[in-house]
Coordinates of C-alpha atoms in Angstrom, one line a residue:
X836 CA -82.3 38.0 -43.6
X837 CA -82.7 41.8 -42.5
X838 CA -84.6 44.8 -43.8
X839 CA -81.2 45.8 -45.7
X840 CA -81.4 42.5 -47.6
X841 CA -85.3 42.8 -48.2
X842 CA -84.8 46.2 -49.9
X843 CA -82.4 44.6 -52.4
X844 CA -84.2 41.4 -52.8
X845 CA -87.7 42.8 -53.6
X846 CA -86.6 45.3 -56.4
X847 CA -84.4 42.4 -57.8
X848 CA -87.4 40.4 -58.1
X849 CA -89.8 42.8 -59.5
X850 CA -87.2 43.6 -61.9
X851 CA -87.2 40.2 -63.2
X852 CA -90.8 40.6 -64.3
X853 CA -89.7 42.9 -67.0
X854 CA -87.6 40.3 -68.7
X855 CA -89.5 38.9 -71.7
X856 CA -90.4 35.4 -71.9
X857 CA -89.2 33.6 -68.6
X858 CA -88.9 36.6 -66.5
X859 CA -92.4 36.7 -64.9
X860 CA -92.4 33.0 -64.2
X861 CA -88.8 32.9 -62.7
X862 CA -89.9 35.8 -60.5
X863 CA -93.1 33.9 -59.3
X864 CA -91.0 30.8 -58.6
X865 CA -88.6 32.7 -56.7
X866 CA -91.1 34.4 -54.7
X867 CA -92.7 31.2 -53.7
X868 CA -89.3 29.6 -52.8
X869 CA -88.1 32.7 -50.8
X870 CA -91.3 32.3 -48.6
X871 CA -90.6 28.6 -48.1
X872 CA -87.0 29.3 -47.2
X873 CA -88.0 32.1 -44.6
X874 CA -90.5 29.9 -43.0
X875 CA -88.1 26.9 -42.8
X876 CA -85.2 29.2 -41.7
X877 CA -87.0 30.7 -38.8
X878 CA -89.9 28.3 -38.0
X879 CA -88.6 24.6 -38.4
X880 CA -88.9 23.8 -34.8
X881 CA -92.5 25.0 -34.6
X882 CA -94.9 22.3 -35.6
X883 CA -97.6 24.6 -37.4
X884 CA -95.0 26.6 -39.3
X885 CA -93.2 23.5 -40.5
X886 CA -96.4 22.6 -42.3
X887 CA -96.6 26.0 -43.6
X888 CA -93.0 25.7 -44.9
X889 CA -93.8 22.5 -46.8
X890 CA -97.0 24.0 -48.2
X891 CA -95.0 27.0 -49.5
X892 CA -92.5 24.8 -51.0
X893 CA -95.2 22.7 -53.0
X894 CA -96.6 26.0 -54.3
X895 CA -93.1 26.9 -55.4
X896 CA -92.9 23.6 -57.3
X897 CA -96.3 24.1 -58.8
X898 CA -95.1 27.6 -60.1
X899 CA -91.9 26.0 -61.5
X900 CA -93.9 23.3 -63.1
X901 CA -96.5 25.7 -64.6
X902 CA -93.9 27.9 -65.8
X903 CA -92.0 25.1 -67.6
X904 CA -95.2 23.9 -69.2
X905 CA -96.0 27.3 -70.6
X906 CA -92.2 28.0 -71.8
X907 CA -90.7 24.5 -72.7
X908 CA -92.9 21.6 -72.8
X909 CA -96.3 20.7 -71.6
X910 CA -96.8 19.6 -68.0
X911 CA -99.8 17.4 -67.0
X912 CA -102.3 19.5 -65.5
X913 CA -102.9 16.8 -62.9
X914 CA -99.4 17.4 -61.6
X915 CA -99.7 21.3 -61.3
X916 CA -103.1 20.9 -59.6
X917 CA -102.0 18.4 -57.3
X918 CA -99.0 20.4 -56.0
X919 CA -101.2 23.4 -55.7
X920 CA -104.1 21.9 -53.7
X921 CA -101.8 19.7 -51.6
X922 CA -99.8 23.0 -50.7
X923 CA -103.3 24.5 -49.9
X924 CA -104.3 21.8 -47.6
X925 CA -100.9 21.8 -45.7
X926 CA -101.3 25.7 -45.3
X927 CA -104.9 24.8 -43.9
X928 CA -103.3 22.4 -41.5
X929 CA -100.8 25.0 -40.3
X930 CA -103.4 27.7 -39.9
X931 CA -105.7 25.5 -37.8
X932 CA -102.7 24.5 -35.8
X933 CA -102.1 28.1 -34.9
X934 CA -103.4 29.9 -31.7
X935 CA -106.1 32.5 -31.9
X936 CA -108.7 30.2 -33.7
X937 CA -111.7 32.1 -32.2
X938 CA -114.4 33.2 -34.8
X939 CA -113.6 37.0 -35.9
X940 CA -115.9 39.6 -35.3
X941 CA -118.0 41.3 -38.2
X942 CA -115.5 44.0 -38.9
X943 CA -113.4 41.5 -40.8
X944 CA -116.2 39.5 -42.3
X945 CA -117.6 42.3 -44.4
X946 CA -115.3 41.2 -47.1
X947 CA -117.0 37.9 -47.7
X948 CA -119.8 39.3 -49.9
X949 CA -117.1 40.7 -52.1
X950 CA -115.7 37.2 -52.6
X951 CA -119.3 35.9 -53.2
X952 CA -119.3 38.5 -56.0
X953 CA -116.3 37.5 -57.5
X954 CA -117.2 33.7 -57.3
X955 CA -120.5 34.6 -59.1
X956 CA -118.6 36.4 -61.8
X957 CA -116.5 33.2 -62.3
X958 CA -119.6 31.2 -62.6
X959 CA -120.8 33.5 -65.4
X960 CA -117.6 33.0 -67.1
X961 CA -116.3 30.7 -69.7
X962 CA -113.8 29.1 -67.3
X963 CA -116.0 28.0 -64.4
X964 CA -113.8 25.0 -63.8
X965 CA -111.2 27.2 -62.5
X966 CA -113.6 28.1 -59.5
X967 CA -111.8 25.8 -57.1
X968 CA -108.8 27.8 -57.1
X969 CA -110.6 31.1 -55.7
X970 CA -112.6 28.8 -53.4
X971 CA -109.5 27.2 -52.0
X972 CA -107.7 30.6 -51.6
X973 CA -110.8 32.2 -50.1
X974 CA -110.9 29.2 -47.4
X975 CA -107.3 29.8 -46.6
X976 CA -108.2 33.5 -46.0
X977 CA -111.1 32.6 -43.7
X978 CA -108.6 30.3 -41.8
X979 CA -106.1 33.3 -41.6
X980 CA -108.7 35.9 -40.4
X981 CA -108.6 35.1 -36.5
X982 CA -105.0 35.5 -36.5
X983 CA -105.2 38.8 -38.3
X984 CA -107.9 40.2 -36.0
X985 CA -105.6 39.1 -33.0
X986 CA -103.0 41.1 -34.3
X987 CA -105.4 44.0 -35.2
X988 CA -106.4 43.9 -31.5
X989 CA -102.5 44.0 -30.5
X990 CA -102.9 40.6 -29.1
X991 CA -100.6 38.9 -31.6
X992 CA -97.5 40.0 -33.6
X993 CA -98.1 42.4 -36.5
X994 CA -96.6 40.1 -38.9
X995 CA -99.9 38.2 -38.9
X996 CA -101.5 41.2 -40.6
X997 CA -98.9 41.1 -43.3
X998 CA -99.1 37.4 -44.2
X999 CA -103.1 37.6 -43.8
X1000 CA -103.0 40.4 -46.4
X1001 CA -101.0 38.0 -48.6
X1002 CA -103.7 35.5 -48.4
X1003 CA -106.1 38.1 -49.3
X1004 CA -104.2 39.3 -52.4
X1005 CA -103.7 35.7 -53.5
X1006 CA -107.5 35.0 -53.2
X1007 CA -108.0 38.2 -55.1
X1008 CA -105.7 37.1 -57.8
X1009 CA -107.3 33.6 -58.2
X1010 CA -110.9 35.3 -58.3
X1011 CA -109.9 37.8 -60.9
X1012 CA -108.0 35.4 -63.1
X1013 CA -111.0 33.2 -63.5
X1014 CA -113.2 36.2 -64.4
X1015 CA -110.9 38.6 -66.5
X1016 CA -108.5 36.1 -68.2
X1017 CA -110.7 35.7 -71.2
X1018 CA -110.7 39.5 -71.9
X1019 CA -107.0 39.9 -71.3
X1020 CA -104.4 38.9 -73.7
X1021 CA -101.5 39.5 -71.3
X1022 CA -101.7 37.5 -68.0
X1023 CA -98.7 39.2 -66.4
X1024 CA -100.9 41.2 -64.1
X1025 CA -102.6 38.3 -62.7
X1026 CA -98.9 36.7 -62.0
X1027 CA -97.8 39.9 -60.6
X1028 CA -100.5 39.8 -58.0
X1029 CA -99.5 36.3 -57.0
X1030 CA -96.0 37.5 -56.7
X1031 CA -97.1 40.4 -54.3
X1032 CA -99.1 37.6 -52.4
X1033 CA -96.0 35.7 -51.9
X1034 CA -94.0 38.5 -50.8
X1035 CA -96.5 39.6 -48.3
X1036 CA -96.7 36.0 -46.8
X1037 CA -93.1 35.6 -46.8
X1038 CA -92.3 39.0 -45.0
X1039 CA -95.1 38.6 -42.5
X1040 CA -94.0 35.1 -41.6
X1041 CA -90.4 36.2 -41.4
X1042 CA -91.3 39.3 -39.0
X1043 CA -93.3 37.1 -36.8
X1044 CA -90.9 34.1 -36.5
X1045 CA -87.8 36.1 -36.0
X1046 CA -89.8 38.2 -33.4
X1047 CA -89.2 41.6 -35.0
X1048 CA -91.5 44.0 -33.4
X1049 CA -92.2 47.7 -33.3
X1050 CA -90.5 48.6 -36.7
X1051 CA -91.4 50.6 -39.7
X1052 CA -90.9 47.4 -42.1
X1053 CA -94.5 46.4 -41.9
X1054 CA -95.7 49.8 -42.7
X1055 CA -93.3 50.6 -45.4
X1056 CA -93.8 47.2 -47.0
X1057 CA -97.7 47.6 -46.8
X1058 CA -97.5 51.0 -48.3
X1059 CA -95.4 50.0 -51.4
X1060 CA -97.3 46.8 -51.8
X1061 CA -100.6 48.2 -51.4
X1062 CA -99.9 50.9 -54.2
X1063 CA -98.7 48.0 -56.5
X1064 CA -101.6 45.9 -55.9
X1065 CA -104.3 48.7 -56.3
X1066 CA -102.5 49.7 -59.5
X1067 CA -102.5 46.2 -60.9
X1068 CA -106.2 45.7 -60.3
X1069 CA -107.1 49.0 -61.7
X1070 CA -105.1 48.2 -64.9
X1071 CA -106.8 45.0 -65.3
X1072 CA -110.1 46.7 -65.0
X1073 CA -109.1 49.4 -67.5
X1074 CA -108.2 46.7 -70.2
X1075 CA -111.3 44.7 -69.9
X1076 CA -114.8 45.7 -71.6
X1077 CA -117.3 43.6 -69.6
X1078 CA -117.0 45.6 -66.5
X1079 CA -120.5 46.7 -65.4
X1080 CA -121.4 49.1 -62.6
X1081 CA -122.1 46.5 -60.2
X1082 CA -118.7 45.0 -61.0
X1083 CA -117.0 48.4 -60.4
X1084 CA -118.9 48.5 -57.1
X1085 CA -117.5 45.1 -56.1
X1086 CA -114.1 46.0 -57.0
X1087 CA -114.2 49.1 -55.2
X1088 CA -115.1 47.1 -52.2
X1089 CA -112.1 45.0 -52.7
X1090 CA -109.9 47.8 -52.9
X1091 CA -111.3 49.5 -49.8
X1092 CA -110.7 46.5 -48.1
X1093 CA -107.0 46.5 -49.2
X1094 CA -106.8 50.1 -48.0
X1095 CA -108.4 49.1 -44.5
X1096 CA -105.5 46.6 -44.2
X1097 CA -103.0 49.2 -45.1
X1098 CA -104.3 51.7 -42.7
X1099 CA -104.7 49.3 -39.8
X1100 CA -100.9 48.2 -40.4
X1101 CA -99.8 51.6 -40.2
X1102 CA -101.8 52.7 -37.1
X1103 CA -100.9 49.5 -35.3
X1104 CA -97.2 49.8 -36.1
X1105 CA -97.2 53.5 -35.0
X1106 CA -99.0 52.5 -31.8
X1107 CA -96.7 49.5 -31.0
X1108 CA -93.5 51.8 -31.7
X1109 CA -94.7 54.4 -29.3
X1110 CA -95.8 51.8 -26.6
X1111 CA -92.4 50.2 -26.9
X1112 CA -90.4 53.3 -26.8
X1113 CA -92.4 54.4 -23.7
X1114 CA -91.8 51.0 -22.1
X1115 CA -88.0 51.0 -22.8
X1116 CA -87.6 54.6 -21.5
X1117 CA -89.5 53.5 -18.3
X1118 CA -87.4 50.3 -17.9
X1119 CA -84.3 52.2 -18.6
X1120 CA -85.1 54.8 -16.1
X1121 CA -86.0 52.2 -13.4
X1122 CA -82.8 50.3 -14.3
X1123 CA -80.5 53.2 -13.8
X1124 CA -82.4 54.1 -10.4
X1125 CA -81.9 50.6 -9.1
X1126 CA -78.3 50.2 -10.2
X1127 CA -77.7 53.5 -8.4
X1128 CA -79.6 52.6 -5.2
X1129 CA -77.6 49.2 -5.0
X1130 CA -76.0 49.1 -1.4
X1131 CA -72.8 47.4 -2.4
X1132 CA -71.4 47.7 1.1
X1133 CA -74.1 45.2 2.1
X1134 CA -73.5 42.8 -0.6
X1135 CA -71.3 39.6 -1.1
X1136 CA -70.0 38.6 -4.5
X1137 CA -72.8 36.2 -5.0
X1138 CA -75.5 38.8 -3.9
X1139 CA -73.9 41.3 -6.3
X1140 CA -74.2 38.9 -9.3
X1141 CA -77.7 38.0 -8.2
X1142 CA -78.7 41.7 -8.0
X1143 CA -77.2 42.7 -11.3
X1144 CA -79.0 39.9 -13.1
X1145 CA -82.2 40.6 -11.4
X1146 CA -82.0 44.3 -12.5
X1147 CA -80.8 44.0 -15.9
X1148 CA -82.9 41.0 -17.0
X1149 CA -86.1 43.0 -17.6
X1150 CA -84.3 45.3 -20.0
X1151 CA -81.9 42.8 -21.7
X1152 CA -84.2 39.7 -22.3
X1153 CA -81.3 37.6 -23.6
X1154 CA -79.0 38.0 -20.8
X1155 CA -78.3 34.7 -19.4
X1156 CA -75.3 34.9 -17.0
X1157 CA -72.3 36.9 -15.5
X1158 CA -68.8 36.5 -14.7
X1159 CA -66.5 38.5 -12.3
X1160 CA -62.9 38.2 -12.1
X1161 CA -60.8 39.3 -9.2
X1162 CA -58.5 37.0 -7.0
X1163 CA -61.1 34.4 -7.9
X1164 CA -63.4 33.7 -10.7
X1165 CA -67.1 34.0 -9.8
X1166 CA -69.9 33.1 -12.0
X1167 CA -73.7 32.9 -12.0
X1168 CA -76.1 31.6 -14.7
X1169 CA -75.1 30.4 -18.3
X1170 CA -71.6 31.6 -19.3
X1171 CA -72.0 30.8 -22.9
X1172 CA -73.0 32.8 -26.0
X1173 CA -72.3 36.5 -26.7
X1174 CA -69.9 37.9 -24.3
X1175 CA -70.1 41.8 -23.3
X1176 CA -67.0 42.8 -21.4
X1177 CA -67.3 45.0 -18.3
X1178 CA -64.3 47.3 -18.3
X1179 CA -63.0 50.0 -15.9
X1180 CA -59.7 51.8 -16.3
X1181 CA -58.7 49.6 -19.1
X1182 CA -59.0 46.5 -16.8
X1183 CA -61.5 43.8 -17.7
X1184 CA -63.5 43.2 -14.5
X1185 CA -65.8 40.3 -16.1
X1186 CA -68.5 39.6 -18.8
X1187 CA -72.1 39.6 -19.3
X1188 CA -73.2 36.6 -21.3
X1189 CA -76.4 36.7 -23.8
X1190 CA -78.0 33.9 -25.6
X1191 CA -77.9 36.3 -28.7
X1192 CA -76.4 39.6 -29.6
X1193 CA -78.4 42.1 -27.7
X1194 CA -80.3 44.6 -29.8
X1195 CA -79.8 47.6 -27.4
X1196 CA -76.0 47.4 -27.2
X1197 CA -75.6 51.0 -27.2
X1198 CA -77.4 51.1 -23.7
X1199 CA -74.9 48.5 -22.4
X1200 CA -72.1 50.7 -23.7
X1201 CA -73.7 53.5 -21.5
X1202 CA -74.3 51.4 -18.6
X1203 CA -70.7 49.6 -18.5
X1204 CA -69.0 52.4 -16.3
X1205 CA -71.8 52.3 -13.8
X1206 CA -71.8 48.5 -13.7
X1207 CA -68.0 48.6 -13.3
X1208 CA -68.2 51.1 -10.6
X1209 CA -70.7 48.9 -8.6
X1210 CA -68.4 45.9 -9.1
X1211 CA -65.3 47.7 -8.0
X1212 CA -67.0 49.2 -4.9
X1213 CA -68.3 45.6 -3.8
X1214 CA -64.9 44.0 -4.5
X1215 CA -63.2 46.8 -2.4
X1216 CA -65.6 46.5 0.3
X1217 CA -65.3 42.7 0.4
X1218 CA -61.5 43.0 0.3
X1219 CA -61.5 45.4 3.1
X1220 CA -63.8 43.0 5.0
X1221 CA -61.7 40.2 4.4
X1222 CA -58.6 42.0 5.7
X1223 CA -60.5 42.7 9.0
X1224 CA -61.7 39.1 9.4
X1225 CA -58.8 37.2 8.2
X1226 CA -55.4 36.3 9.8
X1227 CA -52.8 37.8 7.5
X1228 CA -50.2 35.1 7.9
X1229 CA -52.4 31.9 7.5
X1230 CA -55.4 33.2 5.6
X1231 CA -57.6 31.6 8.2
X1232 CA -60.4 33.4 10.0
X1233 CA -59.4 35.5 13.0
X1234 CA -61.3 35.8 16.1
X1235 CA -63.4 38.8 14.9
X1236 CA -64.2 36.9 11.8
X1237 CA -65.0 33.7 13.7
X1238 CA -67.6 35.7 15.8
X1239 CA -69.5 36.8 12.7
X1240 CA -69.3 33.6 10.9
X1241 CA -70.1 31.3 14.0
X1242 CA -73.4 33.1 14.7
X1243 CA -74.6 32.2 11.1
X1244 CA -73.3 28.5 11.5
X1245 CA -74.9 27.9 14.9
X1246 CA -78.3 29.3 13.6
X1247 CA -78.2 27.1 10.6
X1248 CA -77.4 24.1 12.8
X1249 CA -80.2 25.0 15.2
X1250 CA -82.7 25.4 12.3
X1251 CA -81.7 22.2 10.5
X1252 CA -81.4 20.2 13.6
X1253 CA -77.6 19.3 13.1
X1254 CA -74.8 18.4 15.2
X1255 CA -72.0 20.9 16.0
X1256 CA -68.5 20.3 17.3
X1257 CA -65.4 22.3 18.3
X1258 CA -61.9 21.6 18.2
X1259 CA -59.0 23.7 19.7
X1260 CA -55.6 22.5 18.4
X1261 CA -52.2 23.5 19.6
X1262 CA -48.8 22.9 17.9
X1263 CA -46.7 21.0 20.5
X1264 CA -43.4 22.6 21.6
X1265 CA -43.8 25.8 19.2
X1266 CA -41.7 27.9 21.5
X1267 CA -38.8 25.5 20.9
X1268 CA -39.1 26.0 17.0
X1269 CA -39.1 29.8 17.4
X1270 CA -36.0 29.7 20.0
X1271 CA -34.0 27.3 17.9
X1272 CA -34.8 28.4 14.4
X1273 CA -36.4 31.8 14.4
X1274 CA -39.7 33.3 14.0
X1275 CA -39.7 32.7 10.2
X1276 CA -39.4 29.0 10.5
X1277 CA -42.1 29.2 13.2
X1278 CA -44.5 31.2 10.8
X1279 CA -43.6 28.5 8.2
X1280 CA -44.9 25.8 10.4
X1281 CA -48.2 27.7 11.3
X1282 CA -48.8 28.4 7.6
X1283 CA -48.1 24.5 6.9
X1284 CA -50.5 23.5 9.6
X1285 CA -53.2 25.9 8.3
X1286 CA -52.9 24.4 4.9
X1287 CA -53.6 21.0 6.6
X1288 CA -56.6 22.4 8.3
X1289 CA -58.1 23.9 5.1
X1290 CA -57.7 20.6 3.2
X1291 CA -59.6 18.5 5.9
X1292 CA -62.7 20.9 6.7
X1293 CA -65.7 21.2 4.4
X1294 CA -67.5 24.2 2.9
X1295 CA -69.8 24.6 5.9
X1296 CA -66.9 24.2 8.4
X1297 CA -64.9 27.1 10.1
X1298 CA -60.9 27.1 10.5
X1299 CA -59.7 29.8 12.6
X1300 CA -56.3 31.0 13.9
X1301 CA -57.3 31.3 17.6
X1302 CA -54.1 33.0 18.5
X1303 CA -50.3 32.3 18.7
X1304 CA -49.9 28.6 17.7
X1305 CA -53.5 27.7 18.7
X1306 CA -56.2 27.0 16.0
X1307 CA -60.0 26.3 16.4
X1308 CA -62.3 24.2 14.3
X1309 CA -66.0 24.4 14.2
X1310 CA -67.5 21.4 12.4
X1311 CA -70.9 21.5 11.1
X1312 CA -73.1 18.4 11.2
X1313 CA -70.3 16.6 13.0
X1314 CA -70.8 14.6 16.4
X1315 CA -67.8 13.8 18.7
X1316 CA -66.8 10.7 16.7
X1317 CA -66.8 12.4 13.4
X1318 CA -64.8 15.5 15.0
X1319 CA -62.3 13.3 16.6
X1320 CA -61.7 11.6 13.2
X1321 CA -61.2 14.9 11.5
X1322 CA -58.6 15.9 14.2
X1323 CA -56.7 12.5 14.0
X1324 CA -56.6 13.0 10.1
X1325 CA -54.9 16.4 10.6
X1326 CA -52.5 15.0 13.3
X1327 CA -51.5 12.1 11.0
X1328 CA -50.7 14.6 8.0
X1329 CA -48.8 16.7 10.3
X1330 CA -46.6 13.9 11.7
X1331 CA -46.1 12.4 8.3
X1332 CA -44.7 15.7 7.0
X1333 CA -41.2 17.2 7.3
X1334 CA -40.7 21.0 7.6
X1335 CA -37.1 21.9 7.0
X1336 CA -34.9 22.9 8.9
X1337 CA -37.0 21.5 12.0
X1338 CA -35.3 18.3 12.8
X1339 CA -37.9 16.7 14.7
X1340 CA -41.6 15.4 13.9
X1341 CA -44.1 18.0 14.8
X1342 CA -47.2 16.9 16.7
X1343 CA -50.3 18.6 18.0
X1344 CA -52.6 18.4 21.0
X1345 CA -56.4 19.0 20.7
X1346 CA -59.4 19.5 22.9
X1347 CA -62.9 18.4 21.3
X1348 CA -66.3 19.4 22.7
X1349 CA -69.9 19.6 21.7
X1350 CA -71.1 17.0 19.2
X1351 CA -74.8 17.4 20.1
X1352 CA -77.6 18.7 18.0
X1353 CA -78.0 22.4 18.9
X1354 CA -80.6 23.3 21.3
X1355 CA -82.2 26.6 21.9
X1356 CA -80.1 27.0 24.9
X1357 CA -76.8 26.2 23.4
X1358 CA -74.0 28.6 24.2
X1359 CA -70.8 28.8 21.9
X1360 CA -68.8 30.5 24.7
X1361 CA -69.4 27.4 27.1
X1362 CA -68.5 25.0 24.4
X1363 CA -65.3 26.9 23.7
X1364 CA -64.4 26.6 27.5
X1365 CA -64.9 22.9 27.5
X1366 CA -62.9 22.4 24.3
X1367 CA -60.0 24.6 26.0
X1368 CA -60.2 22.4 29.3
X1369 CA -59.9 19.3 27.0
X1370 CA -56.9 21.0 25.3
X1371 CA -55.2 21.6 28.7
X1372 CA -55.9 17.9 29.8
X1373 CA -54.2 16.7 26.6
X1374 CA -51.1 18.8 27.2
X1375 CA -51.1 17.8 30.8
X1376 CA -51.0 14.1 30.0
X1377 CA -48.1 14.3 27.6
X1378 CA -49.2 16.2 24.4
X1379 CA -49.6 14.5 21.0
X1380 CA -53.1 13.3 22.0
X1381 CA -56.8 14.5 21.5
X1382 CA -59.1 14.7 24.5
X1383 CA -62.8 15.0 24.1
X1384 CA -65.6 16.4 26.3
X1385 CA -69.4 15.5 26.3
X1386 CA -71.6 18.4 27.7
X1387 CA -72.7 17.4 31.3
X1388 CA -76.4 18.2 30.6
X1389 CA -76.5 15.1 28.2
X1390 CA -73.7 12.8 29.3
X1391 CA -71.5 13.0 32.5
X1392 CA -68.5 11.3 31.1
X1393 CA -65.3 12.3 29.6
X1394 CA -63.0 10.3 27.3
X1395 CA -59.3 10.7 26.4
X1396 CA -57.9 9.4 23.1

């Protein structure tokens, strides 16, 4: 349901009241059913509102039974009364279950003497048995007043004012019915007031449950409804002959209270619209400032995703995740729901994901070029960085890339008290491959070995092309035994493979060093020298073997595998 549907439904409903016979009763039942539907539709998963939905449904059934009894065949009064008072009881439970149950201040309680007057008038009438209805509705109004006051103080949704106003109109209709019905041959004005009450309750609940804020719907609906309610009450007073000055004074107080509600809604709505507009403008300005100041040259992909979500979330509350596409797919957060494309030069760079369609999508359209620019700049920087730190042939880190990455890895191992091992691997008789088959086949062998290394290292490990046919592994959390096992697996996979047109089995030699928990005086260069010595030893003793070295400061022995 939206304001557009509301502008169609309400006139149709009121138009039904002009149909002779069944029109007024049908409109009464439809208004109660619509209220029940709106509450169930948007508040089913909220306990208090579920009670309210069942309460409104019982009221709708009571209106149907009452209308059927007046138009077709008599319906037992006990049935209609039971439905009505059960519905009122459930509404009472719902109102007591809602927050803001503090006693209201005197500014809203001044209306109680008016109800005392109406009840007194009922007691003086010939239909004093009907007093239970206005008393029941007045009690519901009292239970609703704390929520209304919270909204008047801008501490709760303005929809509470509307449905609180609906309870006021309903109580007014019940009281006037008991007093004026003997003097009015046409009861349609009373029924019309009840229809207005249901409409106010339904629209107020819809606005609150849907979370619609800062719109003109409450103000417009209140102005139109207020005019209709006041006009109906004045019409009834005009038609009766028993109105005395004190009665007119009481009714004037009632109408003044209605005007108070209307003016309050207008003022609060206007204030909230202005405050929200100012807050949005401030948020938009801050968002643009933050996006423009993002240093994309200092961000990795994940850092960019986190920064974009962090800056966009305050403005787009339903934003849940982001996906970027380059050579690899990168994502952060939830990637389901409404997807907004990020496009640059006709190319789709990724998507922003929302739990629901964002209300300020025009701002997204305006921000899209800036987001795309930041993403392209970051991806370009990362691409340039990757080229500078990556060996173009094998895709492994080069020496420069290892220097940057190893500092982070060593510090992480030091902080977490983890072992760290190094292994330098050399492809045996590689010069023979180049001499006999050419450098293309040699490159093919290097690429093949690099693939084996990638498959055997973990996310926290580093695989580096150290130079020529030499490769370096830095293994995080691995002691010497684990490091040697890793190199053995690599050696076994290489021996088990055939790289055409090479006619012999390729083997490797390796030197392994380190294996200790990282101490404060750990020196990576010293560890590299130790691994290099072990590699030379493995080659000197016939190749196709692994030699390991334990630092002299811990153990003074050396072992060959």
